[in-house]
XYZ file of C-alpha atoms in Angstrom:
558
model
C -73.375 -185.386 80.074
C -71.765 -185.018 83.486
C -71.669 -181.463 84.742
C -70.574 -179.642 88.073
C -72.329 -176.470 89.738
C -68.633 -174.442 89.654
C -68.547 -171.501 92.087
C -65.463 -169.633 93.477
C -63.709 -166.514 92.921
C -62.552 -167.106 89.379
C -64.889 -165.338 86.583
C -65.094 -165.773 82.910
C -64.893 -162.762 80.270
C -68.586 -162.732 80.262
C -68.917 -162.107 83.878
C -70.172 -165.532 84.883
C -68.717 -167.632 87.634
C -67.344 -170.907 86.461
C -64.502 -171.725 88.972
C -64.601 -175.060 90.978
C -65.751 -174.218 94.408
C -67.942 -177.281 96.187
C -68.677 -179.483 93.160
C -72.192 -180.705 93.221
C -73.186 -183.235 90.609
C -76.074 -181.579 88.613
C -79.403 -183.489 87.827
C -79.319 -185.275 84.562
C -75.389 -186.377 84.849
C -75.121 -189.404 82.654
C -72.087 -190.214 80.550
C -71.781 -191.896 76.985
C -68.289 -192.928 76.522
C -68.640 -194.365 73.170
C -69.895 -191.228 71.514
C -67.378 -189.123 73.614
C -64.691 -191.353 72.430
C -65.618 -191.618 69.000
C -66.165 -187.820 68.376
C -62.633 -187.455 70.573
C -60.793 -189.924 67.903
C -61.334 -187.277 65.086
C -58.598 -185.225 66.876
C -55.942 -187.824 66.129
C -57.346 -188.785 62.750
C -55.336 -188.466 59.375
C -57.174 -188.534 55.790
C -59.053 -185.918 54.127
C -60.828 -183.112 55.510
C -63.926 -183.360 52.858
C -64.678 -186.389 55.129
C -66.351 -184.119 57.356
C -68.265 -182.470 54.611
C -69.576 -185.973 53.744
C -70.616 -186.366 57.249
C -72.526 -183.285 57.343
C -73.308 -180.952 54.399
C -73.472 -177.917 56.307
C -69.650 -178.136 57.330
C -67.545 -175.787 55.112
C -63.984 -176.153 53.958
C -62.194 -173.273 52.863
C -59.973 -174.239 49.897
C -56.100 -174.069 50.252
C -53.977 -171.303 48.549
C -51.197 -173.727 48.088
C -52.258 -177.534 48.617
C -48.834 -178.209 50.193
C -49.912 -176.324 53.332
C -53.477 -178.035 53.389
C -54.512 -179.719 56.870
C -55.750 -183.162 57.113
C -58.894 -184.359 59.144
C -57.491 -184.390 62.511
C -55.520 -181.077 62.085
C -58.583 -179.306 60.770
C -61.049 -180.735 63.278
C -58.778 -180.101 66.569
C -58.261 -176.457 65.338
C -61.963 -175.755 64.297
C -63.546 -177.362 67.661
C -60.913 -175.575 69.828
C -61.594 -172.329 68.203
C -65.226 -172.660 68.406
C -65.558 -173.770 71.810
C -62.584 -172.256 73.443
C -61.824 -169.172 71.592
C -62.374 -165.624 73.078
C -65.891 -164.210 72.196
C -67.378 -167.459 71.040
C -70.996 -168.080 70.430
C -73.097 -170.076 72.639
C -73.162 -173.830 71.706
C -75.936 -176.498 71.938
C -75.779 -179.117 74.810
C -74.266 -182.584 73.572
C -76.608 -184.983 75.311
C -75.281 -188.576 75.541
C -71.547 -187.243 75.465
C -68.985 -185.293 77.141
C -67.802 -182.172 75.015
C -65.055 -181.100 77.607
C -63.575 -184.488 76.866
C -63.451 -184.048 73.188
C -62.041 -180.628 73.405
C -59.382 -181.944 75.998
C -58.472 -184.389 73.229
C -58.420 -181.806 70.758
C -55.901 -179.938 73.031
C -53.762 -182.586 73.756
C -53.490 -183.682 69.831
C -52.671 -180.240 69.076
C -49.771 -180.129 71.881
C -48.740 -183.596 70.172
C -48.488 -181.984 66.839
C -46.719 -178.815 68.370
C -43.881 -181.081 69.575
C -43.371 -182.764 66.535
C -43.523 -179.507 64.408
C -40.918 -178.112 66.686
C -38.528 -180.906 65.808
C -39.532 -180.534 62.204
C -38.785 -176.870 62.314
C -35.319 -177.703 63.520
C -34.668 -179.771 60.938
C -36.207 -177.314 58.299
C -33.745 -174.609 59.768
C -30.825 -177.134 59.567
C -31.377 -178.421 56.079
C -33.702 -175.840 54.466
C -32.921 -172.466 55.772
C -29.234 -172.784 55.359
C -29.838 -173.970 51.807
C -32.916 -171.939 51.150
C -32.755 -172.085 47.352
C -32.553 -175.900 47.023
C -35.223 -176.456 49.695
C -37.391 -173.907 47.770
C -36.768 -175.874 44.485
C -37.724 -179.145 46.336
C -40.842 -177.596 47.592
C -41.853 -176.269 44.101
C -41.465 -179.684 42.721
C -43.865 -181.243 45.242
C -46.088 -178.341 45.102
C -46.364 -179.030 41.026
C -47.008 -182.482 41.360
C -49.588 -182.105 44.334
C -51.405 -179.486 42.176
C -51.230 -181.483 38.860
C -52.371 -184.821 40.968
C -55.339 -182.725 42.505
C -56.927 -182.287 39.095
C -58.391 -186.196 39.631
C -56.689 -186.774 36.277
C -54.248 -189.798 36.038
C -52.526 -188.378 32.993
C -51.914 -185.132 35.057
C -50.412 -186.993 37.907
C -48.310 -188.769 35.683
C -47.153 -185.582 34.214
C -46.229 -184.311 37.768
C -44.143 -187.561 38.208
C -42.537 -187.040 34.992
C -41.786 -183.317 35.657
C -40.197 -184.374 38.852
C -37.888 -187.048 36.985
C -36.611 -184.358 34.508
C -35.967 -181.783 37.285
C -33.724 -184.615 39.046
C -31.925 -185.495 35.532
C -31.290 -181.742 35.055
C -30.302 -181.245 38.596
C -27.696 -184.460 38.167
C -26.374 -182.946 34.844
C -26.055 -179.330 36.446
C -23.955 -180.827 39.362
C -21.606 -182.658 37.029
C -20.794 -179.811 34.722
C -20.873 -176.455 36.560
C -20.338 -173.046 35.122
C -18.335 -172.083 37.949
C -15.964 -173.430 40.781
C -14.747 -172.921 44.393
C -17.166 -172.387 47.294
C -20.280 -171.725 45.345
C -19.836 -174.821 43.295
C -19.587 -176.816 46.445
C -22.429 -175.004 48.081
C -24.666 -175.531 44.924
C -24.150 -179.375 45.119
C -24.939 -179.398 48.915
C -27.920 -177.279 48.242
C -29.669 -179.909 46.443
C -28.493 -182.671 48.407
C -29.209 -181.284 51.834
C -32.865 -181.137 51.784
C -32.815 -185.041 51.003
C -31.035 -185.585 53.933
C -33.329 -183.521 56.017
C -36.296 -185.380 54.544
C -34.842 -188.622 55.717
C -34.793 -187.125 59.278
C -38.220 -185.664 59.035
C -39.413 -188.968 57.709
C -38.450 -190.583 61.226
C -39.978 -188.019 63.204
C -43.222 -188.076 61.314
C -43.455 -191.916 61.550
C -42.791 -191.628 65.274
C -45.703 -189.248 66.018
C -48.064 -190.623 63.259
C -47.751 -194.243 64.986
C -48.564 -192.202 68.474
C -51.396 -190.364 66.778
C -52.898 -193.984 65.609
C -52.366 -195.782 68.882
C -54.480 -193.043 70.541
C -57.199 -193.148 67.899
C -57.426 -196.837 67.837
C -57.218 -196.769 71.728
C -60.291 -194.232 71.948
C -62.455 -196.456 69.747
C -61.618 -199.723 71.679
C -61.929 -198.465 75.163
C -58.401 -198.791 76.103
C -57.130 -195.260 75.132
C -55.095 -193.060 77.827
C -56.731 -189.741 78.867
C -55.989 -186.689 77.380
C -53.082 -184.637 79.132
C -53.377 -180.935 78.712
C -50.768 -179.181 80.939
C -51.127 -176.068 79.344
C -54.455 -175.866 81.296
C -52.993 -175.863 84.334
C -51.676 -172.435 85.469
C -48.152 -172.267 86.872
C -48.279 -169.034 88.604
C -50.919 -166.398 89.025
C -49.770 -164.623 85.996
C -50.150 -167.711 83.736
C -53.156 -165.734 81.873
C -53.317 -168.218 78.902
C -53.732 -171.452 81.031
C -56.172 -169.572 83.236
C -58.195 -168.655 80.063
C -58.306 -172.192 79.088
C -59.432 -173.611 82.432
C -62.077 -171.030 82.773
C -63.282 -171.926 79.034
C -63.425 -175.602 79.909
C -65.429 -174.944 83.248
C -67.553 -172.533 80.885
C -68.447 -175.204 78.585
C -69.307 -177.565 81.247
C -71.601 -175.213 83.052
C -73.478 -174.559 79.596
C -73.442 -178.329 78.796
C -75.558 -178.523 82.183
C -78.107 -175.722 80.805
C -82.112 -176.193 81.190
C -82.487 -174.136 78.259
C -82.681 -175.648 74.761
C -83.827 -174.200 71.250
C -86.528 -175.382 68.957
C -85.399 -174.952 65.580
C -88.711 -175.734 63.340
C -88.259 -179.000 61.023
C -84.933 -179.305 62.531
C -86.616 -180.149 66.041
C -84.852 -179.447 69.486
C -81.137 -178.727 68.546
C -79.394 -181.448 70.481
C -82.591 -183.585 71.204
C -83.346 -184.359 67.517
C -86.516 -183.931 65.416
C -90.047 -184.918 66.949
C -91.026 -188.350 65.322
C -94.211 -188.777 67.344
C -96.816 -186.639 69.226
C -100.035 -187.679 71.342
C -102.580 -185.353 72.913
C -104.811 -185.636 75.731
C -107.245 -182.797 75.702
C -110.655 -182.601 77.389
C -112.754 -180.296 79.271
C -112.468 -179.804 83.208
C -115.712 -180.411 84.867
C -116.632 -180.904 88.292
C -117.378 -184.462 89.307
C -120.113 -183.253 91.720
C -122.379 -180.482 90.374
C -122.974 -179.055 93.458
C -119.480 -178.361 94.228
C -116.700 -176.318 92.280
C -113.416 -178.143 91.591
C -110.456 -177.336 94.048
C -108.060 -174.773 92.138
C -104.863 -175.902 90.757
C -102.033 -174.967 88.219
C -100.298 -176.350 85.318
C -97.437 -176.786 87.926
C -99.325 -178.984 90.030
C -100.222 -181.490 87.281
C -96.260 -181.292 86.186
C -95.288 -182.038 89.633
C -97.561 -185.076 89.753
C -96.430 -186.543 86.536
C -92.835 -185.896 87.823
C -93.309 -187.789 90.904
C -94.905 -190.873 88.977
C -92.168 -190.886 86.269
C -89.600 -191.794 88.931
C -91.322 -194.983 89.004
C -90.498 -195.894 85.441
C -87.244 -197.939 86.165
C -89.715 -200.296 88.425
C -91.492 -203.473 87.018
C -93.678 -206.026 88.251
C -91.387 -208.474 86.366
C -87.772 -209.322 86.933
C -86.785 -208.903 83.375
C -84.615 -205.812 83.507
C -86.737 -203.063 81.754
C -86.046 -199.305 81.575
C -82.569 -197.986 83.164
C -83.082 -194.828 85.451
C -84.162 -192.105 83.321
C -83.082 -188.507 83.580
C -86.015 -186.394 84.411
C -85.509 -182.653 83.997
C -87.556 -179.364 83.742
C -86.763 -177.828 80.220
C -87.005 -174.371 78.838
C -87.597 -174.306 75.244
C -87.006 -171.239 73.152
C -88.223 -171.044 69.606
C -85.531 -169.750 67.050
C -85.651 -169.771 63.302
C -84.967 -172.884 61.064
C -81.966 -171.021 59.678
C -80.771 -169.411 62.509
C -77.032 -168.951 62.710
C -76.671 -168.581 66.554
C -78.509 -169.295 69.583
C -78.615 -166.572 72.422
C -78.938 -167.601 76.275
C -80.747 -165.980 78.701
C -79.119 -163.473 81.255
C -80.347 -161.594 84.105
C -81.336 -162.324 87.582
C -83.321 -165.245 86.823
C -80.426 -167.124 85.367
C -77.215 -168.546 87.177
C -74.601 -170.160 85.400
C -76.672 -170.638 82.196
C -79.402 -172.500 84.322
C -82.881 -170.787 84.504
C -83.793 -170.928 88.255
C -86.647 -173.155 89.515
C -89.088 -170.153 90.305
C -88.740 -168.836 86.896
C -89.240 -172.210 85.151
C -92.450 -172.582 87.449
C -93.665 -168.915 86.141
C -93.135 -170.097 82.638
C -94.987 -173.303 83.046
C -98.063 -171.634 84.623
C -98.256 -168.656 82.763
C -96.505 -168.768 79.304
C -98.743 -171.081 77.673
C -100.059 -169.167 74.652
C -98.550 -166.317 72.590
C -95.001 -165.444 72.320
C -92.355 -166.297 74.791
C -90.595 -169.393 75.774
C -92.358 -172.582 76.872
C -91.884 -175.220 79.629
C -91.606 -178.916 79.101
C -91.137 -181.999 81.352
C -88.376 -184.222 79.895
C -87.814 -187.852 80.293
C -84.324 -188.658 78.639
C -82.743 -192.083 78.349
C -79.097 -192.469 77.276
C -78.547 -195.770 75.790
C -75.924 -197.682 73.736
C -73.281 -196.096 75.748
C -74.242 -192.442 74.423
C -74.790 -193.578 70.905
C -78.881 -193.208 71.504
C -80.742 -190.352 73.042
C -84.471 -190.834 73.464
C -86.137 -188.012 74.945
C -90.031 -188.042 75.694
C -91.164 -184.249 76.457
C -94.552 -183.523 78.375
C -96.123 -180.378 78.226
C -99.276 -179.177 80.298
C -101.445 -176.426 79.037
C -104.533 -175.164 80.382
C -106.801 -172.917 78.302
C -110.266 -171.819 79.404
C -111.875 -174.915 80.696
C -109.700 -177.397 78.496
C -106.693 -179.319 80.071
C -104.377 -180.264 77.293
C -101.362 -183.161 78.211
C -99.062 -183.660 75.189
C -96.328 -186.052 75.000
C -93.755 -186.068 72.207
C -90.849 -188.316 71.146
C -87.319 -187.042 70.017
C -84.438 -189.180 69.176
C -81.066 -188.666 68.449
C -79.197 -191.143 66.636
C -75.535 -192.639 66.784
C -72.530 -190.527 65.681
C -71.621 -190.736 61.886
C -69.952 -193.956 61.029
C -66.748 -191.529 60.136
C -66.013 -191.460 63.689
C -66.220 -195.072 64.448
C -63.855 -196.346 61.973
C -60.537 -197.738 63.202
C -57.199 -196.880 61.715
C -55.805 -199.449 59.228
C -52.675 -199.812 57.274
C -52.864 -198.979 53.789
C -52.180 -201.823 51.278
C -51.375 -202.352 47.769
C -51.675 -205.200 45.149
C -48.599 -206.263 43.307
C -47.072 -208.935 41.350
C -44.953 -211.350 42.979
C -41.303 -211.256 41.681
C -40.926 -214.911 40.445
C -44.473 -216.176 39.816
C -45.479 -212.886 38.121
C -49.048 -213.995 37.300
C -49.926 -214.284 40.880
C -50.202 -211.116 43.120
C -49.574 -210.228 46.679
C -50.554 -207.640 49.163
C -48.073 -205.404 50.611
C -48.010 -202.753 53.245
C -47.421 -199.275 52.302
C -45.265 -196.974 54.564
C -47.326 -195.308 57.284
C -46.237 -191.919 56.271
C -45.974 -191.333 52.766
C -43.238 -189.039 51.093
C -45.626 -186.304 49.970
C -47.037 -186.162 53.740
C -43.743 -185.935 55.087
C -43.121 -182.800 52.925
C -46.339 -181.503 53.947
C -45.851 -181.699 57.528
C -42.283 -180.185 57.078
C -43.787 -177.267 55.057
C -46.405 -176.616 57.554
C -44.201 -176.736 60.846
C -42.467 -173.337 60.962
C -45.886 -171.799 60.477
C -47.409 -173.692 63.508
C -46.672 -171.145 65.780
C -49.143 -168.729 64.043
C -52.142 -170.614 63.007
C -53.891 -167.754 61.200
C -51.030 -167.971 58.704
C -51.831 -171.814 57.959
C -55.564 -170.893 57.793
C -54.611 -168.204 54.926
C -52.439 -170.588 53.114
C -53.807 -174.142 53.591
C -57.523 -173.400 54.222
C -59.631 -174.138 57.224
C -62.701 -175.879 58.582
C -65.704 -173.960 59.310
C -68.233 -175.861 61.820
C -71.946 -175.663 61.382
C -74.040 -173.410 63.283
C -75.739 -173.533 65.493
C -73.019 -175.833 66.806
C -73.065 -178.498 69.254
C -70.642 -181.645 69.208
C -73.028 -184.284 69.488
C -76.079 -183.340 66.961
C -73.884 -181.988 64.323
C -72.370 -185.377 63.785
C -75.513 -187.472 64.617
C -76.985 -190.170 62.102
C -80.706 -191.350 62.019
C -81.467 -193.999 64.518
C -83.966 -195.569 62.258
C -81.315 -197.189 60.191
C -80.195 -199.469 63.155
C -82.938 -202.086 64.001
C -82.720 -202.021 67.937
C -82.187 -198.481 68.082
C -85.338 -197.865 66.314
C -87.391 -200.666 68.563
C -85.903 -198.732 71.732
C -87.049 -195.507 70.800
C -90.346 -197.032 69.857
C -91.129 -199.097 73.143
C -90.370 -196.005 75.368
C -93.442 -194.167 74.167
C -96.122 -196.401 75.275
C -94.851 -196.836 78.972
C -94.281 -193.248 79.408
C -97.679 -191.997 77.905
C -99.571 -194.408 80.088
C -97.448 -193.181 83.391
C -98.432 -189.646 82.269
C -101.875 -190.091 81.750
C -102.452 -192.140 85.002
C -100.685 -189.354 87.068
C -102.826 -186.590 85.586
C -106.255 -188.525 86.083
C -105.182 -189.336 89.621
C -104.438 -185.630 90.183
C -107.924 -184.733 88.614
C -109.579 -187.037 91.023
C -107.984 -185.439 94.071
C -109.092 -181.994 92.718
C -112.627 -182.973 92.306
C -112.840 -183.159 88.631
C -114.906 -185.642 86.520
C -112.311 -188.039 84.785
C -114.364 -190.216 82.644
C -113.749 -188.304 79.661
C -109.835 -188.223 80.172
C -109.775 -192.063 80.652
C -111.896 -192.940 77.652
C -109.588 -190.660 75.688
C -106.369 -191.965 77.504
C -107.787 -195.570 76.391
C -107.934 -194.760 72.840
C -104.334 -193.236 73.015
C -102.947 -195.983 74.704
C -104.321 -198.397 71.837
C -103.016 -196.161 68.920
C -99.333 -195.738 70.399
C -98.881 -199.496 70.192
C -98.894 -199.109 66.564
C -96.585 -195.867 66.245
C -94.402 -195.619 63.554
C -91.722 -193.057 63.282
C -92.602 -190.118 61.048
C -91.637 -186.556 60.518
C -94.083 -184.552 62.933
C -92.296 -181.331 62.752
C -92.743 -181.181 59.085
C -96.409 -180.722 59.261
C -96.982 -182.335 56.058
C -100.739 -182.936 56.560
């Protein structure tokens, strides 16, 4: 979650300044390469786009009008992510804790650039062997579309009928070529018209195989850690008037700035978007009384308690035993805004108290001290651990409220699991089991071609429309991402299915809870408060948290 506080003369369409000036690493910068690269690998994948719907049921796929123009998984994912995160007038996004969303977007841009290079060559082939012999090309495309439509019915008999229809058309074409009703130029053109698309198909097949191999190499490299970085020269302005590159550059910097925002959203049973649902909650609430009846307690605010807890939490990584233990946690102040469970978008605050999507410190302190009851945003102190190379994000949130004479310290646990297994599958060659030629009673496994014939036709048919993506969206359908959208939480799986990840989440609760209670009691003693009741309650909670089990705390199913 590396971010930079970017400032210079460049401004975005929203009026915010995101150009790189003096780059200062923001607090909480931590990268998760495994989760980032797994998500980025989707830009280079092949396969059916419906797999993304299986990974998240809220994902919508618009059905194609012509299945011949239907995008595959990588094409649909790259197009949808680029449009959603870099498009003009885009909505606010949810932070992707444990990953680098800008890196994923860069790989989507790189994958689209590679596809444009491939489609430029395929368009040339279509022009030479298709446009000049348009009737023959349309006839072959009609045959392939007929076969795809019949085979798409999930009926083996329909697929066999499609193959039979292709064979019948081929036989009729041969008969028609042998005995033509006319001669001269048109007879020669008619013969070439049916053969030229086949020659173009062979050329297109070589082009598709070359780029498919490149795509699979990048896909595999990202998952194995040996992949090359994304190259996006179109994001580097070549001259002051290069508006397209400048727009991409500013959009990427805006994405990085929004990733570093300290405002998050609570969506009811969905939990805090980007951090996961609340799986545990522990509350310490006792009456504030003076330790000396003859004296009043020294005045203090909620912010004083929060700062005392924050200072003590910095010692979490220290241990009396040399046995590893906690990595360095990320400790940040968060402003949490409530939204509806079925909200389709979120709105980030604007005004003088916000700079580059970050709420300024004085406003955070005001919210902590004053907005504890009734409407408005709330303040939380967060301790975040990014583990398993970004595949597990554990967040413990601490809130301090003071109502009348009651001081309440609440600690809640949130866990965001690994990315869906769809994004961690490596490419593998497709194989088929066939009978041996001599020992026909035995079988062997043969490797099928990397690019199938129907895939070559699909790519060649889509190539001329690549330069106007809305036409491809109209003909082949498109992917609609779930909202409110964030790359990480949209594709996250539950951590409780992984034994060690679940153990890490549960083990983090007890030390954090004890540090919070110890810091609170120490501050109360300094302010002249009686701490016996707080100590007793803390001991009870310390015993309860040792037997904690994950539950759906946000459902309130008591």
